[in-house]
Amino acid sequence: MKNIGLVYMATSVYKNYFPNFLDSLKFLFPNDNKTLIVISDGLQEYNEQTINDTKIYVKDVVDLPYPFLPCCKFRFVTRYTKEFNFDYIMNFDSDTIFLEKPNEFWESLKSKMDTGKLLMTLHPHYLYTPDRDFFEPFIVSNQQSIGYIDANYINVHRSYIMTSFFAGKYDIIKYFDDKIYYMLGRDMDNLRWIPRFPDEAYMNKLY
Protein backbone atom coordinates (compact mmCIF):
# COMPACT_ATOMS: atom_id res chain seq x y z
CA MET A 1 0.00 0.00 0.00
CA LYS A 2 1.41 3.36 -1.09
CA ASN A 3 0.81 6.92 0.11
CA ILE A 4 -0.31 9.00 -2.85
CA GLY A 5 -0.62 12.79 -2.89
CA LEU A 6 -3.20 14.31 -5.23
CA VAL A 7 -3.10 18.00 -6.10
CA TYR A 8 -6.13 19.78 -7.56
CA MET A 9 -6.26 23.49 -8.42
CA ALA A 10 -9.62 25.18 -9.06
CA THR A 11 -10.55 28.84 -8.77
CA SER A 12 -13.46 30.97 -9.95
CA VAL A 13 -16.02 29.04 -12.03
CA TYR A 14 -13.72 26.01 -12.25
CA LYS A 15 -14.71 25.10 -8.70
CA ASN A 16 -17.98 23.84 -10.19
CA TYR A 17 -16.12 20.77 -11.47
CA PHE A 18 -15.01 19.71 -7.99
CA PRO A 19 -18.04 17.61 -6.91
CA ASN A 20 -17.70 15.32 -9.95
CA PHE A 21 -13.96 15.04 -9.43
CA LEU A 22 -14.47 14.20 -5.77
CA ASP A 23 -17.15 11.62 -6.48
CA SER A 24 -14.92 9.79 -8.98
CA LEU A 25 -12.01 9.53 -6.52
CA LYS A 26 -13.42 6.19 -5.35
CA PHE A 27 -12.09 4.69 -8.58
CA LEU A 28 -8.54 6.08 -8.22
CA PHE A 29 -5.98 3.74 -6.60
CA PRO A 30 -8.67 1.99 -4.51
CA ASN A 31 -6.12 -0.05 -2.54
CA ASP A 32 -3.78 2.79 -1.54
CA ASN A 33 -3.77 5.70 0.91
CA LYS A 34 -4.76 8.97 -0.75
CA THR A 35 -4.44 12.57 0.38
CA LEU A 36 -6.00 15.36 -1.68
CA ILE A 37 -4.61 18.89 -1.55
CA VAL A 38 -7.04 21.39 -3.04
CA ILE A 39 -5.67 24.80 -4.07
CA SER A 40 -8.62 27.16 -4.41
CA ASP A 41 -10.18 30.53 -3.68
CA GLY A 42 -13.03 28.60 -2.01
CA LEU A 43 -14.07 25.03 -1.15
CA GLN A 44 -13.05 25.52 2.49
CA GLU A 45 -16.05 23.44 3.56
CA TYR A 46 -14.08 20.35 2.47
CA ASN A 47 -10.98 21.14 4.54
CA GLU A 48 -9.86 18.26 6.79
CA GLN A 49 -12.72 16.04 5.69
CA THR A 50 -12.32 12.43 4.59
CA ILE A 51 -14.43 11.55 1.56
CA ASN A 52 -14.17 8.39 -0.56
CA ASP A 53 -11.31 7.22 1.66
CA THR A 54 -9.35 10.37 0.84
CA LYS A 55 -8.16 12.92 3.38
CA ILE A 56 -8.68 16.48 2.07
CA TYR A 57 -6.76 19.66 2.83
CA VAL A 58 -7.72 22.98 1.24
CA LYS A 59 -5.09 25.68 0.67
CA ASP A 60 -6.22 29.24 0.00
CA VAL A 61 -5.08 31.06 -3.11
CA VAL A 62 -6.14 34.37 -4.66
CA ASP A 63 -7.79 34.03 -8.07
CA LEU A 64 -5.30 36.11 -10.07
CA PRO A 65 -5.74 36.96 -13.76
CA TYR A 66 -4.37 34.46 -16.26
CA PRO A 67 -1.53 33.42 -16.62
CA PHE A 68 -0.29 34.08 -13.08
CA LEU A 69 -1.59 30.86 -11.51
CA PRO A 70 -0.21 28.55 -14.26
CA CYS A 71 3.18 30.17 -13.65
CA CYS A 72 3.01 28.80 -10.12
CA LYS A 73 1.51 25.36 -10.80
CA PHE A 74 4.67 23.32 -10.20
CA ARG A 75 5.65 25.54 -7.28
CA PHE A 76 2.27 25.01 -5.59
CA VAL A 77 2.62 21.25 -6.00
CA THR A 78 6.10 21.07 -4.48
CA ARG A 79 5.30 23.55 -1.70
CA TYR A 80 2.18 21.82 -0.44
CA THR A 81 3.35 18.21 -0.78
CA LYS A 82 6.85 18.50 0.68
CA GLU A 83 5.82 17.89 4.31
CA PHE A 84 3.90 14.66 3.59
CA ASN A 85 6.65 12.37 2.24
CA PHE A 86 4.33 10.86 -0.39
CA ASP A 87 5.43 7.87 -2.45
CA TYR A 88 3.91 9.49 -5.54
CA ILE A 89 2.41 12.87 -6.39
CA MET A 90 -0.20 13.52 -9.08
CA ASN A 91 -1.54 16.84 -10.34
CA PHE A 92 -4.92 17.09 -12.09
CA ASP A 93 -6.88 19.66 -14.05
CA SER A 94 -10.14 20.88 -12.54
CA ASP A 95 -12.38 19.00 -15.01
CA THR A 96 -10.74 15.60 -14.42
CA ILE A 97 -12.86 12.57 -13.57
CA PHE A 98 -11.67 9.01 -12.96
CA LEU A 99 -13.04 5.79 -14.42
CA GLU A 100 -13.14 2.40 -12.82
CA LYS A 101 -10.15 0.31 -13.87
CA PRO A 102 -8.82 -3.13 -12.91
CA ASN A 103 -6.19 -3.21 -10.19
CA GLU A 104 -3.54 -4.17 -12.77
CA PHE A 105 -3.96 -0.76 -14.38
CA TRP A 106 -3.17 1.11 -11.15
CA GLU A 107 -0.22 -1.18 -10.36
CA SER A 108 1.17 -0.54 -13.84
CA LEU A 109 0.85 3.22 -13.32
CA LYS A 110 2.74 2.99 -10.01
CA SER A 111 5.50 0.98 -11.64
CA LYS A 112 5.92 3.73 -14.25
CA MET A 113 6.27 6.33 -11.50
CA ASP A 114 8.81 4.09 -9.77
CA THR A 115 11.18 4.65 -12.71
CA GLY A 116 11.78 8.18 -11.40
CA LYS A 117 10.52 9.80 -14.60
CA LEU A 118 7.79 12.45 -14.82
CA LEU A 119 4.56 11.20 -16.40
CA MET A 120 2.69 13.68 -18.59
CA THR A 121 0.06 13.62 -21.30
CA LEU A 122 -0.13 14.75 -24.90
CA HIS A 123 -2.65 17.32 -26.06
CA PRO A 124 -5.82 15.45 -27.21
CA HIS A 125 -5.74 17.36 -30.50
CA TYR A 126 -3.26 14.70 -31.60
CA LEU A 127 -6.04 12.14 -31.61
CA TYR A 128 -7.22 13.48 -34.92
CA THR A 129 -4.71 15.85 -36.53
CA PRO A 130 -1.09 16.34 -35.44
CA ASP A 131 -0.46 19.58 -37.31
CA ARG A 132 1.84 22.48 -36.58
CA ASP A 133 -0.67 25.27 -37.24
CA PHE A 134 -2.91 24.35 -34.30
CA PHE A 135 -0.09 24.43 -31.77
CA GLU A 136 1.98 27.31 -33.12
CA PRO A 137 0.25 29.91 -30.86
CA PHE A 138 1.07 27.78 -27.80
CA ILE A 139 4.82 27.32 -28.21
CA VAL A 140 7.40 30.05 -27.64
CA SER A 141 8.13 31.69 -30.99
CA ASN A 142 10.08 34.60 -29.47
CA GLN A 143 13.65 33.73 -30.46
CA GLN A 144 15.04 35.78 -27.58
CA SER A 145 13.22 33.66 -25.01
CA ILE A 146 15.01 30.88 -23.14
CA GLY A 147 11.97 28.73 -23.96
CA TYR A 148 12.12 29.28 -27.74
CA ILE A 149 11.04 26.31 -29.85
CA ASP A 150 11.26 26.22 -33.64
CA ALA A 151 7.77 25.86 -35.09
CA ASN A 152 8.87 22.73 -36.99
CA TYR A 153 9.30 21.01 -33.61
CA ILE A 154 5.63 20.05 -33.66
CA ASN A 155 5.91 18.28 -37.00
CA VAL A 156 9.24 16.61 -36.16
CA HIS A 157 8.30 15.31 -32.71
CA ARG A 158 4.57 14.98 -33.36
CA SER A 159 3.83 15.90 -29.77
CA TYR A 160 2.71 18.78 -27.60
CA ILE A 161 2.79 18.17 -23.85
CA MET A 162 0.04 19.49 -21.60
CA THR A 163 0.55 20.28 -17.91
CA SER A 164 -3.07 19.50 -17.01
CA PHE A 165 -1.74 16.19 -15.70
CA PHE A 166 1.66 15.22 -14.38
CA ALA A 167 2.75 12.58 -11.92
CA GLY A 168 5.86 11.14 -10.34
CA LYS A 169 8.03 11.24 -7.27
CA TYR A 170 8.66 14.49 -5.42
CA ASP A 171 12.27 14.88 -6.58
CA ILE A 172 11.49 14.81 -10.30
CA ILE A 173 8.61 17.27 -9.90
CA LYS A 174 10.89 19.57 -7.89
CA TYR A 175 13.53 19.30 -10.63
CA PHE A 176 11.11 20.61 -13.28
CA ASP A 177 9.71 23.18 -10.84
CA ASP A 178 13.19 24.68 -10.41
CA LYS A 179 13.83 24.63 -14.17
CA ILE A 180 10.54 26.35 -14.99
CA TYR A 181 11.10 29.04 -12.35
CA TYR A 182 14.59 29.69 -13.70
CA MET A 183 13.29 30.05 -17.26
CA LEU A 184 10.41 32.22 -16.14
CA GLY A 185 12.77 34.49 -14.22
CA ARG A 186 15.15 34.78 -17.17
CA ASP A 187 12.39 35.87 -19.55
CA MET A 188 10.90 38.31 -17.06
CA ASP A 189 14.29 39.88 -16.26
CA ASN A 190 15.63 40.02 -19.81
CA LEU A 191 12.49 40.56 -21.88
CA ARG A 192 9.85 41.79 -19.41
CA TRP A 193 7.75 39.10 -21.05
CA ILE A 194 6.40 35.60 -20.39
CA PRO A 195 4.80 33.06 -22.77
CA ARG A 196 1.05 32.92 -23.24
CA PHE A 197 0.97 29.47 -21.60
CA PRO A 198 4.12 29.59 -19.47
CA ASP A 199 3.99 26.21 -17.72
CA GLU A 200 3.32 24.28 -20.93
CA ALA A 201 5.65 26.38 -23.06
CA TYR A 202 8.65 25.76 -20.84
CA MET A 203 7.81 22.08 -20.30
CA ASN A 204 7.74 21.48 -24.07
CA LYS A 205 11.22 22.97 -24.20
CA LEU A 206 12.47 20.82 -21.30
CA TYR A 207 10.70 17.49 -21.67
mmCIF file of C-alpha atoms in Angstrom:
data_model
loop_
_atom_site.group_PDB
_atom_site.id
_atom_site.type_symbol
_atom_site.label_atom_id
_atom_site.label_comp_id
_atom_site.label_asym_id
_atom_site.label_seq_id
_atom_site.Cartn_x
_atom_site.Cartn_y
_atom_site.Cartn_z
ATOM 1 C CA MET A 1 0.000 0.000 0.000
ATOM 2 C CA LYS A 2 1.415 3.357 -1.092
ATOM 3 C CA ASN A 3 0.812 6.923 0.107
ATOM 4 C CA ILE A 4 -0.311 8.999 -2.850
ATOM 5 C CA GLY A 5 -0.616 12.786 -2.891
ATOM 6 C CA LEU A 6 -3.200 14.306 -5.229
ATOM 7 C CA VAL A 7 -3.105 18.004 -6.097
ATOM 8 C CA TYR A 8 -6.128 19.783 -7.558
ATOM 9 C CA MET A 9 -6.259 23.491 -8.416
ATOM 10 C CA ALA A 10 -9.616 25.181 -9.062
ATOM 11 C CA THR A 11 -10.546 28.838 -8.769
ATOM 12 C CA SER A 12 -13.462 30.968 -9.947
ATOM 13 C CA VAL A 13 -16.020 29.038 -12.034
ATOM 14 C CA TYR A 14 -13.722 26.009 -12.246
ATOM 15 C CA LYS A 15 -14.713 25.103 -8.700
ATOM 16 C CA ASN A 16 -17.980 23.836 -10.192
ATOM 17 C CA TYR A 17 -16.123 20.768 -11.473
ATOM 18 C CA PHE A 18 -15.007 19.715 -7.993
ATOM 19 C CA PRO A 19 -18.044 17.613 -6.913
ATOM 20 C CA ASN A 20 -17.701 15.322 -9.945
ATOM 21 C CA PHE A 21 -13.956 15.039 -9.431
ATOM 22 C CA LEU A 22 -14.466 14.205 -5.769
ATOM 23 C CA ASP A 23 -17.153 11.621 -6.480
ATOM 24 C CA SER A 24 -14.923 9.795 -8.976
ATOM 25 C CA LEU A 25 -12.012 9.527 -6.517
ATOM 26 C CA LYS A 26 -13.415 6.195 -5.351
ATOM 27 C CA PHE A 27 -12.088 4.695 -8.576
ATOM 28 C CA LEU A 28 -8.537 6.079 -8.221
ATOM 29 C CA PHE A 29 -5.983 3.737 -6.595
ATOM 30 C CA PRO A 30 -8.675 1.991 -4.511
ATOM 31 C CA ASN A 31 -6.120 -0.047 -2.535
ATOM 32 C CA ASP A 32 -3.781 2.793 -1.542
ATOM 33 C CA ASN A 33 -3.774 5.697 0.914
ATOM 34 C CA LYS A 34 -4.759 8.970 -0.750
ATOM 35 C CA THR A 35 -4.442 12.573 0.385
ATOM 36 C CA LEU A 36 -6.003 15.362 -1.677
ATOM 37 C CA ILE A 37 -4.607 18.888 -1.550
ATOM 38 C CA VAL A 38 -7.042 21.394 -3.040
ATOM 39 C CA ILE A 39 -5.674 24.800 -4.072
ATOM 40 C CA SER A 40 -8.616 27.163 -4.415
ATOM 41 C CA ASP A 41 -10.182 30.526 -3.680
ATOM 42 C CA GLY A 42 -13.034 28.605 -2.012
ATOM 43 C CA LEU A 43 -14.074 25.029 -1.148
ATOM 44 C CA GLN A 44 -13.045 25.516 2.488
ATOM 45 C CA GLU A 45 -16.050 23.435 3.564
ATOM 46 C CA TYR A 46 -14.078 20.352 2.467
ATOM 47 C CA ASN A 47 -10.981 21.135 4.536
ATOM 48 C CA GLU A 48 -9.856 18.262 6.791
ATOM 49 C CA GLN A 49 -12.722 16.040 5.688
ATOM 50 C CA THR A 50 -12.319 12.427 4.592
ATOM 51 C CA ILE A 51 -14.434 11.546 1.559
ATOM 52 C CA ASN A 52 -14.168 8.389 -0.559
ATOM 53 C CA ASP A 53 -11.305 7.215 1.665
ATOM 54 C CA THR A 54 -9.353 10.368 0.835
ATOM 55 C CA LYS A 55 -8.163 12.923 3.384
ATOM 56 C CA ILE A 56 -8.683 16.480 2.065
ATOM 57 C CA TYR A 57 -6.756 19.663 2.832
ATOM 58 C CA VAL A 58 -7.722 22.979 1.237
ATOM 59 C CA LYS A 59 -5.092 25.683 0.674
ATOM 60 C CA ASP A 60 -6.224 29.238 0.000
ATOM 61 C CA VAL A 61 -5.084 31.063 -3.110
ATOM 62 C CA VAL A 62 -6.143 34.368 -4.655
ATOM 63 C CA ASP A 63 -7.793 34.032 -8.071
ATOM 64 C CA LEU A 64 -5.299 36.105 -10.068
ATOM 65 C CA PRO A 65 -5.741 36.962 -13.765
ATOM 66 C CA TYR A 66 -4.371 34.463 -16.257
ATOM 67 C CA PRO A 67 -1.525 33.425 -16.625
ATOM 68 C CA PHE A 68 -0.286 34.082 -13.076
ATOM 69 C CA LEU A 69 -1.591 30.856 -11.509
ATOM 70 C CA PRO A 70 -0.208 28.552 -14.258
ATOM 71 C CA CYS A 71 3.181 30.171 -13.654
ATOM 72 C CA CYS A 72 3.009 28.797 -10.121
ATOM 73 C CA LYS A 73 1.512 25.359 -10.798
ATOM 74 C CA PHE A 74 4.666 23.321 -10.197
ATOM 75 C CA ARG A 75 5.652 25.543 -7.276
ATOM 76 C CA PHE A 76 2.274 25.008 -5.589
ATOM 77 C CA VAL A 77 2.619 21.253 -6.002
ATOM 78 C CA THR A 78 6.098 21.072 -4.477
ATOM 79 C CA ARG A 79 5.304 23.551 -1.696
ATOM 80 C CA TYR A 80 2.184 21.817 -0.438
ATOM 81 C CA THR A 81 3.352 18.207 -0.784
ATOM 82 C CA LYS A 82 6.847 18.495 0.684
ATOM 83 C CA GLU A 83 5.818 17.889 4.311
ATOM 84 C CA PHE A 84 3.905 14.658 3.586
ATOM 85 C CA ASN A 85 6.648 12.369 2.244
ATOM 86 C CA PHE A 86 4.328 10.864 -0.391
ATOM 87 C CA ASP A 87 5.434 7.873 -2.447
ATOM 88 C CA TYR A 88 3.913 9.488 -5.538
ATOM 89 C CA ILE A 89 2.406 12.872 -6.385
ATOM 90 C CA MET A 90 -0.196 13.518 -9.081
ATOM 91 C CA ASN A 91 -1.542 16.843 -10.344
ATOM 92 C CA PHE A 92 -4.925 17.094 -12.089
ATOM 93 C CA ASP A 93 -6.884 19.659 -14.052
ATOM 94 C CA SER A 94 -10.139 20.885 -12.537
ATOM 95 C CA ASP A 95 -12.379 19.004 -15.007
ATOM 96 C CA THR A 96 -10.738 15.603 -14.421
ATOM 97 C CA ILE A 97 -12.860 12.572 -13.573
ATOM 98 C CA PHE A 98 -11.670 9.014 -12.962
ATOM 99 C CA LEU A 99 -13.037 5.794 -14.424
ATOM 100 C CA GLU A 100 -13.144 2.401 -12.825
ATOM 101 C CA LYS A 101 -10.148 0.309 -13.867
ATOM 102 C CA PRO A 102 -8.819 -3.132 -12.907
ATOM 103 C CA ASN A 103 -6.194 -3.206 -10.186
ATOM 104 C CA GLU A 104 -3.544 -4.169 -12.765
ATOM 105 C CA PHE A 105 -3.962 -0.758 -14.378
ATOM 106 C CA TRP A 106 -3.166 1.112 -11.155
ATOM 107 C CA GLU A 107 -0.223 -1.185 -10.363
ATOM 108 C CA SER A 108 1.171 -0.537 -13.837
ATOM 109 C CA LEU A 109 0.849 3.221 -13.321
ATOM 110 C CA LYS A 110 2.738 2.992 -10.012
ATOM 111 C CA SER A 111 5.497 0.976 -11.644
ATOM 112 C CA LYS A 112 5.921 3.728 -14.249
ATOM 113 C CA MET A 113 6.272 6.334 -11.503
ATOM 114 C CA ASP A 114 8.811 4.086 -9.765
ATOM 115 C CA THR A 115 11.180 4.653 -12.711
ATOM 116 C CA GLY A 116 11.779 8.184 -11.404
ATOM 117 C CA LYS A 117 10.519 9.803 -14.596
ATOM 118 C CA LEU A 118 7.786 12.448 -14.823
ATOM 119 C CA LEU A 119 4.562 11.201 -16.395
ATOM 120 C CA MET A 120 2.694 13.676 -18.590
ATOM 121 C CA THR A 121 0.056 13.622 -21.296
ATOM 122 C CA LEU A 122 -0.130 14.751 -24.896
ATOM 123 C CA HIS A 123 -2.655 17.317 -26.056
ATOM 124 C CA PRO A 124 -5.823 15.450 -27.212
ATOM 125 C CA HIS A 125 -5.740 17.361 -30.502
ATOM 126 C CA TYR A 126 -3.256 14.697 -31.601
ATOM 127 C CA LEU A 127 -6.042 12.138 -31.605
ATOM 128 C CA TYR A 128 -7.220 13.483 -34.922
ATOM 129 C CA THR A 129 -4.707 15.853 -36.525
ATOM 130 C CA PRO A 130 -1.089 16.340 -35.436
ATOM 131 C CA ASP A 131 -0.457 19.576 -37.305
ATOM 132 C CA ARG A 132 1.844 22.485 -36.579
ATOM 133 C CA ASP A 133 -0.675 25.266 -37.240
ATOM 134 C CA PHE A 134 -2.911 24.347 -34.302
ATOM 135 C CA PHE A 135 -0.087 24.431 -31.768
ATOM 136 C CA GLU A 136 1.976 27.313 -33.121
ATOM 137 C CA PRO A 137 0.246 29.911 -30.862
ATOM 138 C CA PHE A 138 1.072 27.784 -27.801
ATOM 139 C CA ILE A 139 4.819 27.321 -28.215
ATOM 140 C CA VAL A 140 7.403 30.049 -27.637
ATOM 141 C CA SER A 141 8.127 31.689 -30.995
ATOM 142 C CA ASN A 142 10.079 34.596 -29.465
ATOM 143 C CA GLN A 143 13.650 33.726 -30.456
ATOM 144 C CA GLN A 144 15.045 35.776 -27.580
ATOM 145 C CA SER A 145 13.224 33.658 -25.014
ATOM 146 C CA ILE A 146 15.011 30.882 -23.143
ATOM 147 C CA GLY A 147 11.967 28.731 -23.957
ATOM 148 C CA TYR A 148 12.119 29.285 -27.737
ATOM 149 C CA ILE A 149 11.036 26.310 -29.850
ATOM 150 C CA ASP A 150 11.264 26.225 -33.637
ATOM 151 C CA ALA A 151 7.771 25.857 -35.089
ATOM 152 C CA ASN A 152 8.866 22.727 -36.986
ATOM 153 C CA TYR A 153 9.301 21.012 -33.606
ATOM 154 C CA ILE A 154 5.630 20.045 -33.660
ATOM 155 C CA ASN A 155 5.909 18.276 -36.996
ATOM 156 C CA VAL A 156 9.238 16.613 -36.164
ATOM 157 C CA HIS A 157 8.304 15.310 -32.713
ATOM 158 C CA ARG A 158 4.571 14.981 -33.358
ATOM 159 C CA SER A 159 3.831 15.905 -29.773
ATOM 160 C CA TYR A 160 2.705 18.778 -27.598
ATOM 161 C CA ILE A 161 2.786 18.171 -23.852
ATOM 162 C CA MET A 162 0.042 19.485 -21.600
ATOM 163 C CA THR A 163 0.550 20.278 -17.913
ATOM 164 C CA SER A 164 -3.065 19.503 -17.011
ATOM 165 C CA PHE A 165 -1.745 16.187 -15.699
ATOM 166 C CA PHE A 166 1.660 15.223 -14.382
ATOM 167 C CA ALA A 167 2.754 12.583 -11.916
ATOM 168 C CA GLY A 168 5.856 11.137 -10.343
ATOM 169 C CA LYS A 169 8.031 11.237 -7.271
ATOM 170 C CA TYR A 170 8.661 14.487 -5.420
ATOM 171 C CA ASP A 171 12.275 14.882 -6.580
ATOM 172 C CA ILE A 172 11.488 14.806 -10.304
ATOM 173 C CA ILE A 173 8.612 17.268 -9.904
ATOM 174 C CA LYS A 174 10.889 19.572 -7.893
ATOM 175 C CA TYR A 175 13.525 19.300 -10.631
ATOM 176 C CA PHE A 176 11.114 20.608 -13.275
ATOM 177 C CA ASP A 177 9.706 23.183 -10.844
ATOM 178 C CA ASP A 178 13.187 24.676 -10.415
ATOM 179 C CA LYS A 179 13.834 24.625 -14.166
ATOM 180 C CA ILE A 180 10.542 26.354 -14.994
ATOM 181 C CA TYR A 181 11.098 29.035 -12.348
ATOM 182 C CA TYR A 182 14.588 29.688 -13.696
ATOM 183 C CA MET A 183 13.294 30.048 -17.264
ATOM 184 C CA LEU A 184 10.405 32.225 -16.140
ATOM 185 C CA GLY A 185 12.771 34.488 -14.224
ATOM 186 C CA ARG A 186 15.149 34.783 -17.170
ATOM 187 C CA ASP A 187 12.392 35.868 -19.551
ATOM 188 C CA MET A 188 10.902 38.312 -17.056
ATOM 189 C CA ASP A 189 14.290 39.875 -16.259
ATOM 190 C CA ASN A 190 15.625 40.024 -19.808
ATOM 191 C CA LEU A 191 12.492 40.560 -21.881
ATOM 192 C CA ARG A 192 9.855 41.790 -19.411
ATOM 193 C CA TRP A 193 7.750 39.098 -21.046
ATOM 194 C CA ILE A 194 6.397 35.598 -20.388
ATOM 195 C CA PRO A 195 4.797 33.064 -22.768
ATOM 196 C CA ARG A 196 1.054 32.922 -23.242
ATOM 197 C CA PHE A 197 0.974 29.472 -21.602
ATOM 198 C CA PRO A 198 4.122 29.593 -19.467
ATOM 199 C CA ASP A 199 3.994 26.208 -17.718
ATOM 200 C CA GLU A 200 3.317 24.280 -20.929
ATOM 201 C CA ALA A 201 5.649 26.383 -23.061
ATOM 202 C CA TYR A 202 8.649 25.759 -20.845
ATOM 203 C CA MET A 203 7.806 22.078 -20.301
ATOM 204 C CA ASN A 204 7.742 21.478 -24.065
ATOM 205 C CA LYS A 205 11.219 22.973 -24.198
ATOM 206 C CA LEU A 206 12.465 20.822 -21.301
ATOM 207 C CA TYR A 207 10.697 17.486 -21.671
#
